[in-house]
CSV table of C-alpha atoms in Angstrom, one decimal:
chain,number,residue,atom,x,y,z
A,747,MET,CA,36.3,79.0,-20.9
A,748,ILE,CA,35.9,81.4,-23.8
A,749,TYR,CA,37.7,84.7,-23.7
A,750,SER,CA,36.7,87.8,-25.5
A,751,ALA,CA,39.1,90.6,-26.4
A,752,HIS,CA,38.3,94.0,-24.9
A,753,GLU,CA,36.2,92.3,-22.1
A,754,ALA,CA,38.0,93.9,-19.2
A,755,THR,CA,40.9,96.0,-18.1
A,756,PRO,CA,44.2,94.0,-18.1
A,757,LEU,CA,45.1,92.4,-14.8
A,758,VAL,CA,48.6,93.2,-13.6
A,759,VAL,CA,51.2,90.5,-12.8
A,760,ALA,CA,54.4,91.4,-10.9
A,761,HIS,CA,57.2,90.0,-13.0
A,762,ARG,CA,59.6,88.3,-10.5
A,763,GLY,CA,57.9,90.5,-7.9
A,764,SER,CA,58.3,94.3,-8.0
A,765,SER,CA,61.7,93.6,-9.6
A,766,GLY,CA,62.1,97.1,-10.9
A,767,THR,CA,62.8,98.4,-7.4
A,768,ARG,CA,63.5,95.2,-5.4
A,769,PRO,CA,65.8,92.2,-5.9
A,770,GLU,CA,64.0,89.8,-8.2
A,771,HIS,CA,62.6,86.5,-6.8
A,772,THR,CA,62.8,87.7,-3.2
A,773,LEU,CA,60.0,87.8,-0.6
A,774,VAL,CA,60.5,91.5,-0.2
A,775,ALA,CA,59.9,92.0,-4.0
A,776,TYR,CA,56.7,89.9,-3.9
A,777,GLU,CA,55.4,91.5,-0.7
A,778,GLN,CA,55.9,95.0,-2.2
A,779,ALA,CA,54.0,93.8,-5.4
A,780,LEU,CA,51.1,92.6,-3.3
A,781,ARG,CA,51.1,95.8,-1.3
A,782,GLU,CA,51.0,97.8,-4.5
A,783,GLY,CA,47.8,95.9,-5.5
A,784,ALA,CA,49.2,93.4,-8.1
A,785,ASP,CA,46.6,90.9,-9.4
A,786,GLY,CA,49.2,88.2,-9.7
A,787,VAL,CA,52.8,87.4,-9.2
A,788,GLU,CA,55.2,85.6,-11.6
A,789,CYS,CA,58.2,83.4,-10.9
A,790,ASP,CA,60.6,81.2,-12.8
A,791,VAL,CA,61.4,77.9,-11.3
A,792,ARG,CA,64.2,75.3,-11.5
A,793,LEU,CA,65.1,72.1,-9.6
A,794,THR,CA,68.1,71.9,-7.4
A,795,ARG,CA,70.4,68.8,-7.3
A,796,ASP,CA,68.4,67.5,-4.4
A,797,GLY,CA,65.0,68.1,-5.9
A,798,ARG,CA,63.9,71.3,-4.3
A,799,VAL,CA,61.9,73.8,-6.4
A,800,VAL,CA,63.6,77.3,-6.3
A,801,CYS,CA,62.6,80.6,-7.9
A,802,VAL,CA,65.6,81.5,-10.1
A,803,HIS,CA,65.4,82.7,-13.6
A,804,ASP,CA,68.9,82.0,-14.9
A,805,ARG,CA,70.6,78.7,-15.3
A,806,ARG,CA,73.4,80.1,-13.1
A,807,ILE,CA,73.1,82.1,-9.9
A,808,ASP,CA,76.0,84.5,-10.8
A,809,ARG,CA,73.8,87.4,-11.8
A,810,THR,CA,71.4,87.4,-9.0
A,811,SER,CA,73.4,86.2,-6.0
A,812,SER,CA,76.7,86.6,-4.2
A,813,GLY,CA,77.8,83.2,-5.4
A,814,THR,CA,78.4,81.3,-8.6
A,815,GLY,CA,77.3,78.0,-10.1
A,816,ILE,CA,74.6,76.1,-11.9
A,817,VAL,CA,71.3,75.8,-10.0
A,818,SER,CA,70.7,72.2,-11.1
A,819,ALA,CA,74.2,71.2,-9.9
A,820,LEU,CA,73.9,72.6,-6.4
A,821,THR,CA,71.9,71.5,-3.4
A,822,TYR,CA,69.4,73.7,-1.7
A,823,GLU,CA,71.8,73.9,1.2
A,824,ALA,CA,74.6,75.1,-1.1
A,825,LEU,CA,72.3,77.7,-2.8
A,826,SER,CA,71.3,78.9,0.7
A,827,GLY,CA,74.9,79.8,1.4
A,828,HIS,CA,74.7,82.9,-0.8
A,829,ASP,CA,72.8,86.2,-0.6
A,830,TYR,CA,70.1,86.9,-3.3
A,831,GLY,CA,69.2,90.4,-2.0
A,832,THR,CA,71.0,93.6,-1.2
A,833,ALA,CA,72.9,95.1,1.6
A,834,ASP,CA,69.7,96.6,2.9
A,835,ASP,CA,67.5,93.6,2.1
A,836,PRO,CA,69.5,90.3,2.3
A,837,ALA,CA,67.6,87.3,1.1
A,838,ASN,CA,67.9,83.6,0.9
A,839,VAL,CA,67.2,81.7,-2.3
A,840,LEU,CA,63.4,81.5,-2.5
A,841,LEU,CA,61.6,78.2,-2.5
A,842,LEU,CA,58.4,78.0,-4.6
A,843,SER,CA,56.6,76.7,-1.5
A,844,ASP,CA,57.5,79.8,0.5
A,845,LEU,CA,56.2,82.0,-2.3
A,846,ILE,CA,52.9,80.1,-2.5
A,847,ASP,CA,52.5,80.2,1.3
A,848,MET,CA,52.9,84.0,1.3
A,849,VAL,CA,50.5,84.6,-1.6
A,850,MET,CA,47.9,82.2,-0.2
A,851,ALA,CA,48.1,83.9,3.2
A,852,TRP,CA,47.8,87.4,1.8
A,853,LYS,CA,44.3,88.6,2.8
A,854,ALA,CA,44.1,92.1,1.4
A,855,LYS,CA,43.5,90.9,-2.2
A,856,PRO,CA,43.6,87.4,-3.7
A,857,ALA,CA,46.4,87.0,-6.3
A,858,LYS,CA,47.2,84.4,-8.8
A,859,ILE,CA,50.6,82.8,-9.0
A,860,PHE,CA,52.1,82.5,-12.5
A,861,ILE,CA,54.8,79.8,-12.5
A,862,GLU,CA,57.2,79.5,-15.5
A,863,THR,CA,59.1,76.3,-15.8
A,864,LYS,CA,62.5,76.7,-17.6
A,865,HIS,CA,63.7,74.5,-20.4
A,866,PRO,CA,65.9,72.9,-21.6
A,867,VAL,CA,67.1,71.8,-18.2
A,868,ARG,CA,69.1,68.9,-16.7
A,869,TYR,CA,66.1,67.2,-15.2
A,870,GLY,CA,63.6,67.6,-18.1
A,871,GLY,CA,60.0,67.0,-17.2
A,872,LEU,CA,60.6,66.5,-13.5
A,873,ILE,CA,60.2,70.2,-13.0
A,874,GLU,CA,56.5,70.1,-14.0
A,875,ASN,CA,56.0,67.1,-11.7
A,876,ALA,CA,57.6,68.9,-8.8
A,877,VAL,CA,55.5,72.1,-9.4
A,878,LEU,CA,52.3,70.1,-9.6
A,879,ALA,CA,53.2,68.3,-6.4
A,880,GLU,CA,53.7,71.7,-4.6
A,881,LEU,CA,50.4,73.0,-5.9
A,882,HIS,CA,48.6,69.8,-4.7
A,883,ARG,CA,50.2,70.1,-1.3
A,884,PHE,CA,48.7,73.6,-1.0
A,885,GLY,CA,45.3,72.3,-2.3
A,886,ILE,CA,45.4,74.4,-5.5
A,887,GLY,CA,46.5,71.8,-8.1
A,888,ARG,CA,42.9,70.8,-9.0
A,889,PRO,CA,40.8,73.9,-9.4
A,890,GLY,CA,37.1,73.7,-10.1
A,891,SER,CA,37.6,75.8,-13.2
A,892,ALA,CA,40.3,77.7,-14.9
A,893,SER,CA,38.8,81.1,-13.9
A,894,LEU,CA,38.8,80.1,-10.2
A,895,SER,CA,42.4,78.8,-10.2
A,896,ARG,CA,44.9,80.5,-7.9
A,897,ALA,CA,47.8,79.1,-10.0
A,898,VAL,CA,48.9,79.2,-13.7
A,899,VAL,CA,51.7,77.3,-15.2
A,900,MET,CA,53.7,78.7,-18.2
A,901,SER,CA,56.6,77.7,-20.4
A,902,PHE,CA,58.2,78.4,-23.7
A,903,ALA,CA,58.4,74.6,-24.2
A,904,PRO,CA,55.2,73.0,-25.7
A,905,SER,CA,56.1,69.7,-24.1
A,906,ALA,CA,56.0,71.3,-20.6
A,907,VAL,CA,52.6,72.8,-21.2
A,908,TRP,CA,51.3,69.5,-22.5
A,909,ARG,CA,52.6,67.6,-19.4
A,910,VAL,CA,50.7,70.0,-17.2
A,911,ARG,CA,47.5,69.8,-19.2
A,912,ARG,CA,47.6,66.1,-19.2
A,913,SER,CA,48.2,65.8,-15.5
A,914,ALA,CA,46.0,68.7,-14.3
A,915,PRO,CA,43.4,69.4,-17.1
A,916,MET,CA,41.6,72.3,-15.2
A,917,LEU,CA,44.8,74.2,-14.4
A,918,PRO,CA,45.3,77.2,-16.7
A,919,THR,CA,48.4,77.1,-18.8
A,920,VAL,CA,50.2,79.7,-21.0
A,921,LEU,CA,52.4,78.9,-24.0
A,922,LEU,CA,55.0,81.6,-24.1
A,923,GLY,CA,56.8,82.7,-27.3
A,924,THR,CA,58.4,85.5,-29.3
A,925,ALA,CA,57.2,84.3,-32.7
A,926,SER,CA,53.6,85.2,-33.7
A,927,ARG,CA,53.3,82.3,-36.1
A,928,TYR,CA,54.4,79.9,-33.3
A,929,ILE,CA,52.1,80.9,-30.5
A,930,GLY,CA,49.3,82.2,-32.7
A,931,GLY,CA,49.2,79.1,-34.9
A,932,GLY,CA,48.7,75.4,-34.1
A,933,ALA,CA,51.2,75.0,-31.2
A,934,ALA,CA,48.8,76.4,-28.6
A,935,THR,CA,46.0,74.2,-29.9
A,936,THR,CA,48.2,71.1,-30.0
A,937,VAL,CA,49.2,71.3,-26.4
A,938,GLY,CA,45.9,72.6,-25.1
A,939,ALA,CA,47.2,75.9,-23.7
A,940,THR,CA,44.4,78.1,-22.3
A,941,ALA,CA,46.4,81.3,-23.1
A,942,VAL,CA,49.2,82.5,-25.3
A,943,GLY,CA,52.1,84.6,-24.0
A,944,PRO,CA,53.7,87.0,-26.5
A,945,SER,CA,56.5,89.4,-25.6
A,946,ILE,CA,55.5,93.1,-25.7
A,947,LYS,CA,57.7,93.4,-28.8
A,948,THR,CA,55.8,90.6,-30.5
A,949,LEU,CA,52.5,92.2,-29.5
A,950,ARG,CA,53.6,95.6,-31.0
A,951,ASP,CA,54.5,93.9,-34.3
A,952,HIS,CA,51.4,91.7,-34.3
A,953,PRO,CA,48.5,93.3,-32.4
A,954,ASN,CA,46.0,91.0,-34.0
A,955,LEU,CA,47.3,88.2,-31.8
A,956,VAL,CA,44.9,89.1,-29.1
A,957,ASP,CA,41.8,88.8,-31.3
A,958,HIS,CA,43.1,85.6,-32.9
A,959,ALA,CA,43.6,84.1,-29.4
A,960,ALA,CA,40.2,85.2,-28.2
A,961,ALA,CA,38.6,83.7,-31.3
A,962,ALA,CA,40.2,80.4,-30.3
A,963,GLY,CA,38.9,80.7,-26.7
A,964,ARG,CA,42.3,81.8,-25.3
A,965,ALA,CA,43.4,84.7,-23.1
A,966,THR,CA,46.6,86.7,-23.8
A,967,TYR,CA,49.4,87.1,-21.3
A,968,CYS,CA,52.0,89.7,-22.4
A,969,TRP,CA,55.5,90.2,-21.0
A,970,THR,CA,57.4,92.4,-20.0
A,971,VAL,CA,55.3,95.6,-20.1
A,972,ASN,CA,57.3,98.5,-18.5
A,973,THR,CA,56.3,101.7,-20.3
A,974,GLU,CA,53.2,103.8,-20.2
A,975,GLU,CA,52.7,103.5,-24.0
A,976,ASP,CA,52.8,99.7,-23.8
A,977,VAL,CA,50.4,99.5,-20.9
A,978,HIS,CA,47.9,101.6,-22.9
A,979,LEU,CA,48.5,99.3,-25.9
A,980,CYS,CA,47.7,96.2,-23.8
A,981,HIS,CA,44.6,97.9,-22.5
A,982,ASP,CA,43.4,99.0,-26.0
A,983,LEU,CA,44.0,95.6,-27.5
A,984,GLY,CA,42.2,93.6,-24.8
A,985,VAL,CA,45.2,91.8,-23.2
A,986,ARG,CA,44.0,89.9,-20.2
A,987,TRP,CA,47.2,89.7,-18.2
A,988,LEU,CA,50.2,92.0,-18.5
A,989,ALA,CA,53.5,91.2,-16.7
A,990,THR,CA,55.6,94.1,-15.5
A,991,ASP,CA,58.6,94.9,-13.3
A,992,HIS,CA,56.6,97.9,-11.9
A,993,PRO,CA,53.1,96.7,-10.9
A,994,GLY,CA,52.2,99.8,-8.9
A,995,GLN,CA,53.1,102.1,-11.8
A,996,ALA,CA,51.3,99.9,-14.3
A,997,LEU,CA,48.1,100.0,-12.2
A,998,ALA,CA,48.3,103.8,-12.2
A,999,TRP,CA,48.8,103.9,-15.9
A,1000,LEU,CA,45.8,101.6,-16.4
A,1001,ASP,CA,43.7,103.9,-14.3
A,1002,ASP,CA,44.7,106.6,-16.8
A,1003,SER,CA,43.7,104.3,-19.7
A,1004,ILE,CA,40.2,103.9,-18.2
A,1005,THR,CA,39.7,107.6,-17.8
A,1006,ARG,CA,41.1,108.6,-21.2
């Protein structure tokens, strides 16, 4: 699929849900994002000791839960013994399957699921295999085309993107990075990524990344876009997907961009 910069208003992805106002990687955060009209939701995934795919960003659960420990060294049952929400919104550790189930059942507006696999990790490439198994279980692992896919797999690790492209060629992939030479050069081509994913800082420093990606037939996914100025920048440059902690606010700012 060939992408053209400036072809459309950016689509808004809820970064770990509406994580600016709700506990990240919780169903209440994702439900709020969908209610706010997000076009997609983003999650980070890791494998537990017993092979379950959970939505946790950090290697450890200390920052985001009432417990401590390394995700890959704990079973799902052990992880479930801690609270990942707040006093008002207690939450269990979120399984990827539960997030997919919620998004697929949401009828108000179809949304894509952007799944970031974390590396380096204890179980290496097993995380990509486990993610693909979940997508196949829900019938979304073999889309008819990249544009019709309900799921996108992302990683900072080129080897992870390559594993997904090799196993599921029609599934969209994003090579994430903070160095413009890295994601704007040959790495994305080598692994067959369908999009590049610069940070907002990288995009500010290298705004030509969007046009370069479009010339190579790739979309641009930018993270994490939390200010009005940066939302307008993504709109003006032709970024296809912007990830934000505040999806409702970002959508309002995009409306302002259109009417400017």
